[in-house]
C-alpha atoms as a PDB file:
ATOM      1  CA  MET A   1      62.961 110.001  31.621  1.00  0.00           C
ATOM      2  CA  ILE A   2      64.534 106.591  32.244  1.00  0.00           C
ATOM      3  CA  PHE A   3      67.351 107.453  29.786  1.00  0.00           C
ATOM      4  CA  ASN A   4      68.128 110.585  31.813  1.00  0.00           C
ATOM      5  CA  ILE A   5      68.294 108.656  35.085  1.00  0.00           C
ATOM      6  CA  ILE A   6      70.527 105.955  33.601  1.00  0.00           C
ATOM      7  CA  GLY A   7      72.773 108.641  32.088  1.00  0.00           C
ATOM      8  CA  LEU A   8      72.912 110.397  35.447  1.00  0.00           C
ATOM      9  CA  ILE A   9      73.999 107.185  37.181  1.00  0.00           C
ATOM     10  CA  ILE A  10      76.651 106.540  34.517  1.00  0.00           C
ATOM     11  CA  GLY A  11      77.948 110.102  34.864  1.00  0.00           C
ATOM     12  CA  VAL A  12      78.226 109.758  38.637  1.00  0.00           C
ATOM     13  CA  MET A  13      80.036 106.426  38.312  1.00  0.00           C
ATOM     14  CA  ILE A  14      82.567 107.740  35.765  1.00  0.00           C
ATOM     15  CA  PHE A  15      83.138 110.888  37.822  1.00  0.00           C
ATOM     16  CA  ALA A  16      83.637 108.945  41.060  1.00  0.00           C
ATOM     17  CA  ALA A  17      85.962 106.411  39.441  1.00  0.00           C
ATOM     18  CA  GLY A  18      88.030 109.188  37.899  1.00  0.00           C
ATOM     19  CA  ILE A  19      88.459 110.926  41.249  1.00  0.00           C
ATOM     20  CA  TYR A  20      89.236 107.667  43.041  1.00  0.00           C
ATOM     21  CA  TYR A  21      91.969 106.608  40.640  1.00  0.00           C
ATOM     22  CA  PHE A  22      93.275 110.179  40.318  1.00  0.00           C
ATOM     23  CA  LEU A  23      93.900 110.248  44.067  1.00  0.00           C
ATOM     24  CA  ARG A  24      95.197 106.685  44.121  1.00  0.00           C
ATOM     25  CA  GLU A  25      97.873 107.288  41.454  1.00  0.00           C
ATOM     26  CA  LYS A  26      99.454 110.389  42.979  1.00  0.00           C
ATOM     27  CA  GLU A  27     103.011 109.689  41.861  1.00  0.00           C
ATOM     28  CA  ASP A  28     102.455 108.782  38.203  1.00  0.00           C
ATOM     29  CA  ASN A  29     102.012 111.924  36.095  1.00  0.00           C
ATOM     30  CA  GLU A  30     100.725 110.116  33.010  1.00  0.00           C
ATOM     31  CA  SER A  31      98.059 108.276  35.001  1.00  0.00           C
ATOM     32  CA  ARG A  32      96.998 111.534  36.668  1.00  0.00           C
ATOM     33  CA  LYS A  33      96.539 113.082  33.226  1.00  0.00           C
ATOM     34  CA  ILE A  34      94.382 110.181  32.043  1.00  0.00           C
ATOM     35  CA  TYR A  35      92.259 110.118  35.194  1.00  0.00           C
ATOM     36  CA  SER A  36      91.796 113.877  35.207  1.00  0.00           C
ATOM     37  CA  ILE A  37      90.420 113.634  31.661  1.00  0.00           C
ATOM     38  CA  THR A  38      88.147 110.808  32.815  1.00  0.00           C
ATOM     39  CA  THR A  39      86.935 112.930  35.731  1.00  0.00           C
ATOM     40  CA  VAL A  40      86.161 115.868  33.438  1.00  0.00           C
ATOM     41  CA  ILE A  41      84.242 113.641  31.028  1.00  0.00           C
ATOM     42  CA  GLY A  42      82.243 112.185  33.911  1.00  0.00           C
ATOM     43  CA  ALA A  43      81.479 115.678  35.200  1.00  0.00           C
ATOM     44  CA  LEU A  44      80.332 116.799  31.742  1.00  0.00           C
ATOM     45  CA  ILE A  45      78.027 113.798  31.409  1.00  0.00           C
ATOM     46  CA  LEU A  46      76.694 114.438  34.909  1.00  0.00           C
ATOM     47  CA  VAL A  47      75.984 118.128  34.250  1.00  0.00           C
ATOM     48  CA  PHE A  48      74.401 117.382  30.866  1.00  0.00           C
ATOM     49  CA  MET A  49      72.073 114.780  32.359  1.00  0.00           C
ATOM     50  CA  ILE A  50      71.085 117.024  35.261  1.00  0.00           C
ATOM     51  CA  ILE A  51      70.179 119.769  32.788  1.00  0.00           C
ATOM     52  CA  ARG A  52      68.193 117.294  30.677  1.00  0.00           C
ATOM     53  CA  LEU A  53      66.407 116.020  33.769  1.00  0.00           C
ATOM     54  CA  LEU A  54      65.419 119.523  34.888  1.00  0.00           C
ATOM     55  CA  LEU A  55      64.228 120.660  31.459  1.00  0.00           C
END
């Protein structure tokens, strides 16, 4: 249970950081690519941990 909560917090933090830096680096295409991948990874971790928490 504690692992799921910690994973959920980590997923939220990665997702939020990815969105923040994605919006901050609007002009640089390479940075947008990197931060969009980071956002997707954070979202996947977040969804996986929510599913684990519910089941």
